Short mmCIF file of C-alpha atoms in Angstrom, two decimals:
data_model
loop_
_atom_site.label_atom_id
_atom_site.label_comp_id
_atom_site.label_asym_id
_atom_site.label_seq_id
_atom_site.Cartn_x
_atom_site.Cartn_y
_atom_site.Cartn_z
CA UNK D 198 -271.88 83.48 90.60
CA UNK D 199 -269.16 86.02 89.67
CA UNK D 200 -267.18 84.96 92.74
CA UNK D 201 -267.36 81.32 91.64
CA UNK D 202 -266.09 82.17 88.14
CA UNK D 203 -263.27 84.26 89.57
CA UNK D 204 -262.27 81.42 91.90
CA UNK D 205 -262.31 78.93 89.02
CA UNK D 206 -260.14 81.21 86.89
CA UNK D 207 -257.65 81.75 89.71
CA UNK D 208 -257.47 77.97 90.30
CA UNK D 209 -256.74 77.32 86.63
CA UNK D 210 -254.09 80.04 86.62
CA UNK D 211 -252.39 78.56 89.68
CA UNK D 212 -252.44 75.09 88.08
CA UNK D 213 -250.93 76.52 84.89
CA UNK D 214 -248.18 78.25 86.86
CA UNK D 215 -247.44 75.01 88.70
CA UNK D 216 -247.13 73.19 85.36
CA UNK D 217 -244.90 75.88 83.93
CA UNK D 218 -242.71 75.78 87.03
CA UNK D 219 -242.51 71.99 86.91
CA UNK D 220 -241.58 72.06 83.24
CA UNK D 221 -238.91 74.66 83.81
CA UNK D 222 -237.32 72.44 86.45
CA UNK D 223 -237.35 69.20 84.24
CA UNK D 224 -233.83 67.89 83.54
CA UNK D 225 -233.68 66.48 79.99
CA UNK D 226 -229.93 65.73 80.16
CA UNK D 227 -230.42 61.97 80.47
CA UNK D 228 -232.55 61.91 77.34
CA UNK D 229 -229.94 63.83 75.34
CA UNK D 230 -227.17 61.57 76.69
CA UNK D 231 -229.05 58.57 75.29
CA UNK D 232 -229.56 60.31 71.94
CA UNK D 233 -225.90 61.30 71.74
CA UNK D 234 -224.78 57.80 72.79
CA UNK D 235 -226.92 56.24 70.05
CA UNK D 236 -225.52 58.71 67.52
CA UNK D 237 -221.96 57.87 68.61
CA UNK D 238 -222.63 54.14 68.22
CA UNK D 239 -224.11 54.64 64.76
CA UNK D 240 -221.14 56.80 63.73
CA UNK D 241 -218.71 54.25 65.17
CA UNK D 242 -220.34 51.37 63.29
CA UNK D 243 -220.29 53.43 60.07
CA UNK D 244 -216.54 54.02 60.53
CA UNK D 245 -216.02 50.33 61.28
CA UNK D 246 -218.01 49.27 58.23
CA UNK D 247 -215.92 51.46 55.95
CA UNK D 248 -212.70 50.04 57.40
CA UNK D 249 -213.86 46.41 57.18
CA UNK D 250 -215.28 46.75 53.66
CA UNK D 251 -212.02 48.41 52.59
CA UNK D 252 -210.22 45.38 54.04
CA UNK D 253 -212.46 42.98 52.10
CA UNK D 254 -211.72 44.91 48.89
CA UNK D 255 -207.97 44.72 49.67
CA UNK D 256 -208.15 40.96 50.30
CA UNK D 257 -210.04 40.51 47.02
CA UNK D 258 -207.29 42.40 45.18
CA UNK D 259 -204.58 40.35 46.94
CA UNK D 260 -206.33 37.13 45.83
CA UNK D 261 -205.91 38.36 42.25
CA UNK D 262 -202.22 38.95 42.95
CA UNK D 263 -201.77 35.42 44.34
CA UNK D 264 -203.64 33.83 41.42
CA UNK D 265 -201.54 35.78 38.90
CA UNK D 266 -198.32 34.99 40.83
CA UNK D 267 -197.26 38.63 40.91
CA UNK D 268 -194.55 40.00 43.16
CA UNK D 269 -194.12 43.30 44.98
CA UNK D 270 -191.99 46.03 43.48
CA UNK D 271 -192.47 48.56 46.27
CA UNK D 272 -193.95 48.86 49.78
CA UNK D 273 -194.53 52.37 51.16
CA UNK D 274 -195.62 53.00 54.75
CA UNK D 275 -197.84 55.98 55.54
CA UNK D 276 -198.99 56.07 59.16
CA UNK D 277 -200.88 52.81 59.73
CA UNK D 278 -201.38 52.29 55.98
CA UNK D 279 -199.17 50.40 53.55
CA UNK D 280 -199.27 51.07 49.83
CA UNK D 281 -198.35 47.89 47.94
CA UNK D 282 -197.22 48.16 44.32
CA UNK D 283 -197.08 44.96 42.27
CA UNK D 284 -195.17 43.80 39.21
CA UNK D 285 -198.12 44.53 36.89
CA UNK D 286 -198.33 48.14 38.13
CA UNK D 287 -201.45 47.61 40.27
CA UNK D 288 -201.65 48.96 43.83
CA UNK D 289 -203.39 47.89 47.03
CA UNK D 290 -203.67 49.81 50.31
CA UNK D 291 -203.89 47.87 53.57
CA UNK D 292 -204.10 49.10 57.16
CA UNK D 293 -202.04 47.67 59.99
CA UNK D 294 -204.60 46.89 62.68
CA UNK D 295 -202.18 46.13 65.51
CA UNK D 296 -203.29 49.23 67.47
CA UNK D 297 -206.99 48.50 67.08
CA UNK D 298 -209.27 46.25 69.12
CA UNK D 299 -208.87 42.52 69.24
CA UNK D 300 -211.39 41.93 66.47
CA UNK D 301 -213.72 39.63 68.44
CA UNK D 302 -216.64 42.07 68.01
CA UNK D 303 -216.64 41.65 64.24
CA UNK D 304 -216.35 38.60 61.98
CA UNK D 305 -213.07 38.25 60.08
CA UNK D 306 -213.77 37.84 56.37
CA UNK D 307 -210.95 35.98 54.64
CA UNK D 308 -210.31 33.38 51.93
CA UNK D 309 -209.35 29.72 51.75
CA UNK D 310 -207.95 27.74 48.84
CA UNK D 311 -210.09 24.82 47.74
CA UNK D 312 -209.81 22.64 44.62
CA UNK D 313 -207.76 25.18 42.68
CA UNK D 314 -209.77 28.29 43.62
CA UNK D 315 -210.15 30.80 46.44
CA UNK D 316 -213.45 31.04 48.31
CA UNK D 317 -214.65 33.41 51.04
CA UNK D 318 -214.78 32.30 54.67
CA UNK D 319 -215.71 33.91 57.97
CA UNK D 320 -214.06 33.44 61.35
CA UNK D 321 -216.24 34.10 64.41
CA UNK D 322 -215.10 33.33 67.96
CA UNK D 323 -212.23 31.29 66.54
CA UNK D 324 -214.46 29.12 64.31
CA UNK D 325 -213.89 29.35 60.54
CA UNK D 326 -216.72 28.43 58.17
CA UNK D 327 -217.39 28.90 54.47
CA UNK D 328 -219.58 31.79 53.35
CA UNK D 329 -222.44 30.25 51.38
CA UNK D 330 -225.18 31.62 49.14
CA UNK D 331 -228.90 30.81 49.58
CA UNK D 332 -228.33 27.49 47.78
CA UNK D 333 -225.48 26.47 50.06
CA UNK D 334 -222.75 27.06 47.47
CA UNK D 335 -219.36 28.49 48.43
CA UNK D 336 -218.85 32.16 47.48
CA UNK D 337 -215.94 32.39 44.96
CA UNK D 338 -213.17 34.93 45.58
CA UNK D 339 -211.33 34.15 42.33
CA UNK D 340 -212.29 33.35 38.76
CA UNK D 341 -214.74 34.90 36.32
CA UNK D 342 -217.65 34.63 38.76
CA UNK D 343 -215.75 36.03 41.76
CA UNK D 344 -217.61 38.45 44.01
CA UNK D 345 -216.51 40.92 46.70
CA UNK D 346 -218.78 40.77 49.77
CA UNK D 347 -220.10 43.91 51.50
CA UNK D 348 -220.71 44.12 55.25
CA UNK D 349 -223.45 46.22 56.84
CA UNK D 350 -225.44 46.49 60.09
CA UNK D 351 -229.23 46.15 59.91
CA UNK D 352 -231.79 48.24 61.80
CA UNK D 353 -231.72 45.74 64.68
CA UNK D 354 -227.95 46.08 65.04
CA UNK D 355 -226.84 42.75 63.54
CA UNK D 356 -224.17 42.08 60.90
CA UNK D 357 -225.56 41.47 57.43
CA UNK D 358 -223.65 40.68 54.23
CA UNK D 359 -224.25 41.13 50.49
CA UNK D 360 -222.84 39.12 47.58
CA UNK D 361 -224.43 41.24 44.81
CA UNK D 362 -222.90 44.71 45.31
CA UNK D 363 -225.39 45.68 47.97
CA UNK D 364 -228.67 44.87 46.21
CA UNK D 365 -229.65 42.22 48.75
CA UNK D 366 -228.35 41.35 52.20
CA UNK D 367 -228.62 38.37 54.54
CA UNK D 368 -227.65 37.98 58.20
CA UNK D 369 -224.21 36.66 59.07
CA UNK D 370 -224.57 33.60 61.29
CA UNK D 371 -222.08 32.01 63.66
CA UNK D 372 -221.33 28.27 63.84
CA UNK D 373 -224.51 27.79 65.91
CA UNK D 374 -226.69 29.55 63.35
CA UNK D 375 -227.15 32.66 65.51
CA UNK D 376 -227.04 36.23 64.19
CA UNK D 377 -224.04 38.31 65.28
CA UNK D 378 -224.49 41.64 67.04
CA UNK D 379 -222.59 44.60 65.54
CA UNK D 380 -220.97 46.70 68.25
CA UNK D 381 -218.86 49.19 66.34
CA UNK D 382 -215.30 49.75 67.52
CA UNK D 383 -212.94 52.38 66.12
CA UNK D 384 -209.79 50.82 64.70
CA UNK D 385 -211.31 47.46 63.79
CA UNK D 386 -209.43 45.77 60.95
CA UNK D 387 -209.03 42.27 59.61
CA UNK D 388 -205.26 42.86 59.49
CA UNK D 389 -203.34 42.20 62.70
CA UNK D 390 -199.81 43.09 61.60
CA UNK D 391 -197.64 43.79 58.58
CA UNK D 392 -193.97 42.83 58.36
CA UNK D 393 -191.59 43.65 55.53
CA UNK D 394 -188.39 41.60 55.22
CA UNK D 395 -185.67 41.76 52.62
CA UNK D 396 -187.44 39.36 50.28
CA UNK D 397 -191.15 39.17 51.26
CA UNK D 398 -194.16 40.88 52.77
CA UNK D 399 -195.88 38.96 55.56
CA UNK D 400 -199.41 40.00 56.56
CA UNK D 401 -201.03 38.38 59.60
CA UNK D 402 -204.81 38.57 59.86
CA UNK D 403 -206.79 38.56 63.10
CA UNK D 404 -207.91 34.98 62.50
CA UNK D 405 -204.24 33.93 62.68
CA UNK D 406 -203.81 33.23 58.96
CA UNK D 407 -200.96 34.70 56.92
CA UNK D 408 -200.56 36.21 53.48
CA UNK D 409 -197.02 36.02 52.10
CA UNK D 410 -196.07 37.87 48.91
CA UNK D 411 -192.53 37.93 47.44
CA UNK D 412 -190.80 41.31 47.43
CA UNK D 413 -188.96 41.61 44.13
CA UNK D 414 -188.38 38.89 41.56
CA UNK D 415 -187.22 35.80 43.40
CA UNK D 416 -184.70 33.12 42.58
CA UNK D 417 -186.55 30.09 41.20
CA UNK D 418 -185.12 27.85 43.93
CA UNK D 419 -184.79 29.50 47.32
CA UNK D 420 -182.82 27.65 50.03
CA UNK D 421 -183.77 28.44 53.64
CA UNK D 422 -181.24 28.04 56.44
CA UNK D 423 -183.03 26.55 59.47
CA UNK D 424 -179.81 25.96 61.38
CA UNK D 425 -179.68 22.30 60.31
CA UNK D 426 -177.13 20.21 58.40
CA UNK D 427 -178.79 21.12 55.05
CA UNK D 428 -180.88 24.00 53.74
CA UNK D 429 -184.51 23.30 52.91
CA UNK D 430 -186.27 24.60 49.81
CA UNK D 431 -188.91 27.28 50.39
CA UNK D 432 -191.44 25.35 48.27
CA UNK D 433 -192.25 21.87 46.99
CA UNK D 434 -190.93 20.27 43.82
CA UNK D 435 -193.25 21.29 40.98
CA UNK D 436 -194.45 24.42 42.80
CA UNK D 437 -193.48 28.09 42.46
CA UNK D 438 -194.61 29.34 45.88
CA UNK D 439 -194.51 28.03 49.44
CA UNK D 440 -198.28 27.58 49.64
CA UNK D 441 -198.56 25.52 46.44
CA UNK D 442 -198.79 21.74 46.69
CA UNK D 443 -196.54 21.07 43.73
CA UNK D 444 -196.44 17.71 42.00
CA UNK D 445 -197.04 14.13 43.12
CA UNK D 446 -194.23 11.65 42.43
CA UNK D 447 -193.48 7.96 42.62
CA UNK D 448 -190.40 7.13 44.67
CA UNK D 449 -187.33 6.94 42.41
CA UNK D 450 -189.26 7.84 39.23
CA UNK D 451 -186.74 10.35 37.86
CA UNK D 452 -188.73 11.09 34.69
CA UNK D 453 -192.08 11.28 36.49
CA UNK D 454 -193.56 8.99 33.85
CA UNK D 455 -194.32 5.90 35.94
CA UNK D 456 -197.87 4.57 35.95
CA UNK D 457 -199.41 3.00 39.03
CA UNK D 458 -199.73 0.12 39.78
CA UNK D 459 -197.31 -1.11 37.09
CA UNK D 460 -194.37 1.03 38.22
CA UNK D 461 -191.32 -0.78 39.64
CA UNK D 462 -189.20 1.29 42.04
CA UNK D 463 -185.38 1.09 41.73
CA UNK D 464 -183.89 -1.62 43.92
CA UNK D 465 -181.65 0.71 45.91
CA UNK D 466 -181.81 1.86 49.54
CA UNK D 467 -180.67 5.48 49.06
CA UNK D 468 -181.25 7.51 45.88
CA UNK D 469 -180.33 10.95 47.30
CA UNK D 470 -178.24 12.77 44.67
CA UNK D 471 -178.11 9.71 42.37
CA UNK D 472 -179.46 9.21 38.84
CA UNK D 473 -182.79 8.20 40.41
CA UNK D 474 -183.17 11.52 42.28
CA UNK D 475 -185.81 13.60 40.46
CA UNK D 476 -184.82 16.73 42.41
CA UNK D 477 -181.21 16.56 41.21
CA UNK D 478 -182.40 15.87 37.66
CA UNK D 479 -184.88 18.78 37.72
CA UNK D 480 -183.22 21.51 39.79
CA UNK D 481 -179.56 20.58 39.29
CA UNK D 482 -176.68 21.83 41.43
CA UNK D 483 -176.54 20.23 44.86
CA UNK D 484 -180.33 20.06 45.25
CA UNK D 485 -181.62 16.59 46.11
CA UNK D 486 -184.15 14.55 48.05
CA UNK D 487 -183.71 14.69 51.85
CA UNK D 488 -182.43 11.57 53.56
CA UNK D 489 -183.97 9.96 56.63
CA UNK D 490 -181.61 11.60 59.14
CA UNK D 491 -182.29 15.05 57.68
CA UNK D 492 -186.05 14.69 57.93
CA UNK D 493 -185.68 13.49 61.55
CA UNK D 494 -183.65 16.64 62.27
CA UNK D 495 -186.41 18.74 60.69
CA UNK D 496 -188.91 17.35 63.15
CA UNK D 497 -186.81 17.04 66.30
CA UNK D 498 -184.78 20.27 66.02
CA UNK D 499 -187.51 22.60 64.76
CA UNK D 500 -190.80 23.88 66.13
CA UNK D 501 -193.89 22.78 64.21
CA UNK D 502 -197.07 24.85 64.37
CA UNK D 503 -200.27 24.63 62.35
CA UNK D 504 -200.71 27.58 60.02
CA UNK D 505 -202.71 28.83 57.08
CA UNK D 506 -200.71 30.71 54.44
CA UNK D 507 -202.34 32.30 51.39
CA UNK D 508 -205.51 30.38 52.15
CA UNK D 509 -203.76 26.98 52.33
CA UNK D 510 -203.56 24.98 55.57
CA UNK D 511 -200.34 23.29 56.58
CA UNK D 512 -197.40 23.33 58.98
CA UNK D 513 -195.00 26.16 59.71
CA UNK D 514 -191.61 24.72 60.62
CA UNK D 515 -189.31 27.13 62.46
CA UNK D 516 -185.63 26.51 63.08
CA UNK D 517 -183.69 27.55 66.16
CA UNK D 518 -182.39 30.59 64.27
CA UNK D 519 -185.92 31.93 63.71
CA UNK D 520 -186.10 31.13 59.99
CA UNK D 521 -189.04 29.04 58.82
CA UNK D 522 -190.55 27.10 55.93
CA UNK D 523 -194.19 26.24 55.24
CA UNK D 524 -195.25 22.69 54.37
CA UNK D 525 -198.69 22.84 52.71
CA UNK D 526 -201.23 20.06 53.07
CA UNK D 527 -200.87 17.76 50.07
CA UNK D 528 -202.56 14.44 50.65
CA UNK D 529 -201.26 11.55 48.56
CA UNK D 530 -202.20 9.95 45.26
CA UNK D 531 -203.38 6.34 44.86
CA UNK D 532 -204.65 4.26 41.94
CA UNK D 533 -208.40 4.57 41.38
CA UNK D 534 -210.95 2.39 39.66
CA UNK D 535 -211.06 2.85 35.90
CA UNK D 536 -208.43 2.69 33.14
CA UNK D 537 -204.80 2.08 34.03
CA UNK D 538 -203.28 5.34 35.25
CA UNK D 539 -206.48 6.66 36.85
CA UNK D 540 -205.67 8.13 40.26
CA UNK D 541 -207.31 9.82 43.23
CA UNK D 542 -206.04 12.22 45.93
CA UNK D 543 -206.52 10.98 49.48
CA UNK D 544 -206.40 12.77 52.87
CA UNK D 545 -206.08 16.25 51.37
CA UNK D 546 -205.92 17.96 54.76
CA UNK D 547 -202.63 16.23 55.69
CA UNK D 548 -199.10 16.54 54.33
CA UNK D 549 -197.03 13.62 52.96
CA UNK D 550 -193.41 13.98 51.77
CA UNK D 551 -190.92 11.44 50.38
CA UNK D 552 -187.34 11.07 51.55
CA UNK D 553 -184.68 9.51 49.33
CA UNK D 554 -184.23 6.37 51.44
CA UNK D 555 -186.12 3.09 51.38
CA UNK D 556 -185.96 -0.55 52.38
CA UNK D 557 -187.10 -3.82 50.81
CA UNK D 558 -189.00 -6.77 52.29
CA UNK D 559 -191.15 -9.64 51.00
CA UNK D 560 -193.98 -7.20 50.20
CA UNK D 561 -191.88 -4.92 48.00
CA UNK D 562 -189.88 -1.71 48.35
CA UNK D 563 -191.01 0.90 50.86
CA UNK D 564 -189.88 4.52 50.81
CA UNK D 565 -189.50 6.48 54.03
CA UNK D 566 -191.73 9.53 54.44
CA UNK D 567 -192.39 12.29 56.92
CA UNK D 568 -195.95 13.43 57.28
CA UNK D 569 -198.49 15.22 59.47
CA UNK D 570 -202.22 14.82 59.94
CA UNK D 571 -204.91 16.52 62.02
CA UNK D 572 -203.46 15.36 65.33
CA UNK D 573 -199.68 15.16 65.07
CA UNK D 574 -196.62 14.83 62.85
CA UNK D 575 -194.43 11.80 62.26
CA UNK D 576 -191.18 10.55 60.82
CA UNK D 577 -189.88 7.17 59.67
CA UNK D 578 -193.20 6.21 58.19
CA UNK D 579 -192.97 4.10 55.05
CA UNK D 580 -195.19 3.51 52.03
CA UNK D 581 -195.12 1.12 49.10
CA UNK D 582 -192.85 2.86 46.59
CA UNK D 583 -194.70 1.45 43.57
CA UNK D 584 -198.25 2.19 44.68
CA UNK D 585 -198.39 5.78 45.94
CA UNK D 586 -197.38 9.26 44.77
CA UNK D 587 -196.35 11.96 47.24
CA UNK D 588 -194.98 15.49 47.36
CA UNK D 589 -191.26 16.26 47.71
CA UNK D 590 -189.55 19.08 49.61
CA UNK D 591 -185.97 19.36 48.29
CA UNK D 592 -182.84 20.09 50.30
CA UNK D 593 -179.48 21.62 49.40
CA UNK D 594 -176.01 20.89 50.69
#
């Protein structure tokens, strides 16, 4: 019996030694690599979140600058950061993201201008959609009820967003309604590049849109040399910035007091620089409406590309010398049902601009226009001069 107990004890001891030996030879490096990798990813996402939320805060502040029509008084570069000081004394810091990743791993949160206000949008895989609340309403970026979104990654590793200072979050969804995986990349930023010229700051975001802010107090009427026979104004008649639509005008209505459909256009083929030219009457000097040949030059001798500037879609027109102007989408104004003088804006996503030339036939007088829509751009179009209001982009000798 004693021999049996001794044998059993020795067997247990040997088994214990085998276990101890096996444990001492176990390589736990792979486990720690996984733990460290997870920790690195979490840290990376945290760094990315701070950078992206800082960018959202900067964009929100810039929206306030655009709405208030402020201008820059100073731009100071510090590494990859730019400190922007505005005419009201406020400051915004933005980071130049040109050395970061390409931004496809994170949504780009930006703004678009709609019906007189800025609203938040997201761009994912090149598709831009409005950010909406649970009721499907657009999220305002300007006005008394404006909010600043906050990005975060949930426990499953997907992007989530808050519109109430972080109290509640919901998943960000792409154009197909799918949640977006958060990967975490150092250097991520919504800002692609920052360029400072002698009279403006131009910020390009990773979704291709631009933010343009004047540097210093600008002349009220800026003429841009595109290498053509005349200089083109940097903004529309009735506007104060290149991204503003400006006013809508009847052809030849120098006082802008005509009422559709009772207005009768002047019976003259060319009003450029004459007493019927509202540009000459308003801006003075040698400013005037463009003629037909000048608007043909603008199309044939310049490069036209679709662009979004300060949240407004339109066309960027670049001359052979590299200088450019931006033609915002304007639509056109027609009479609407109701009392005389009631109007409606049509085709808001396209741009329509009068020239100072026209012709007359049995159906009335028709003014020449140049315009663009969702597919192309055109010249030598013509519209009834008594029945439609359009935007005007002045020129200068």
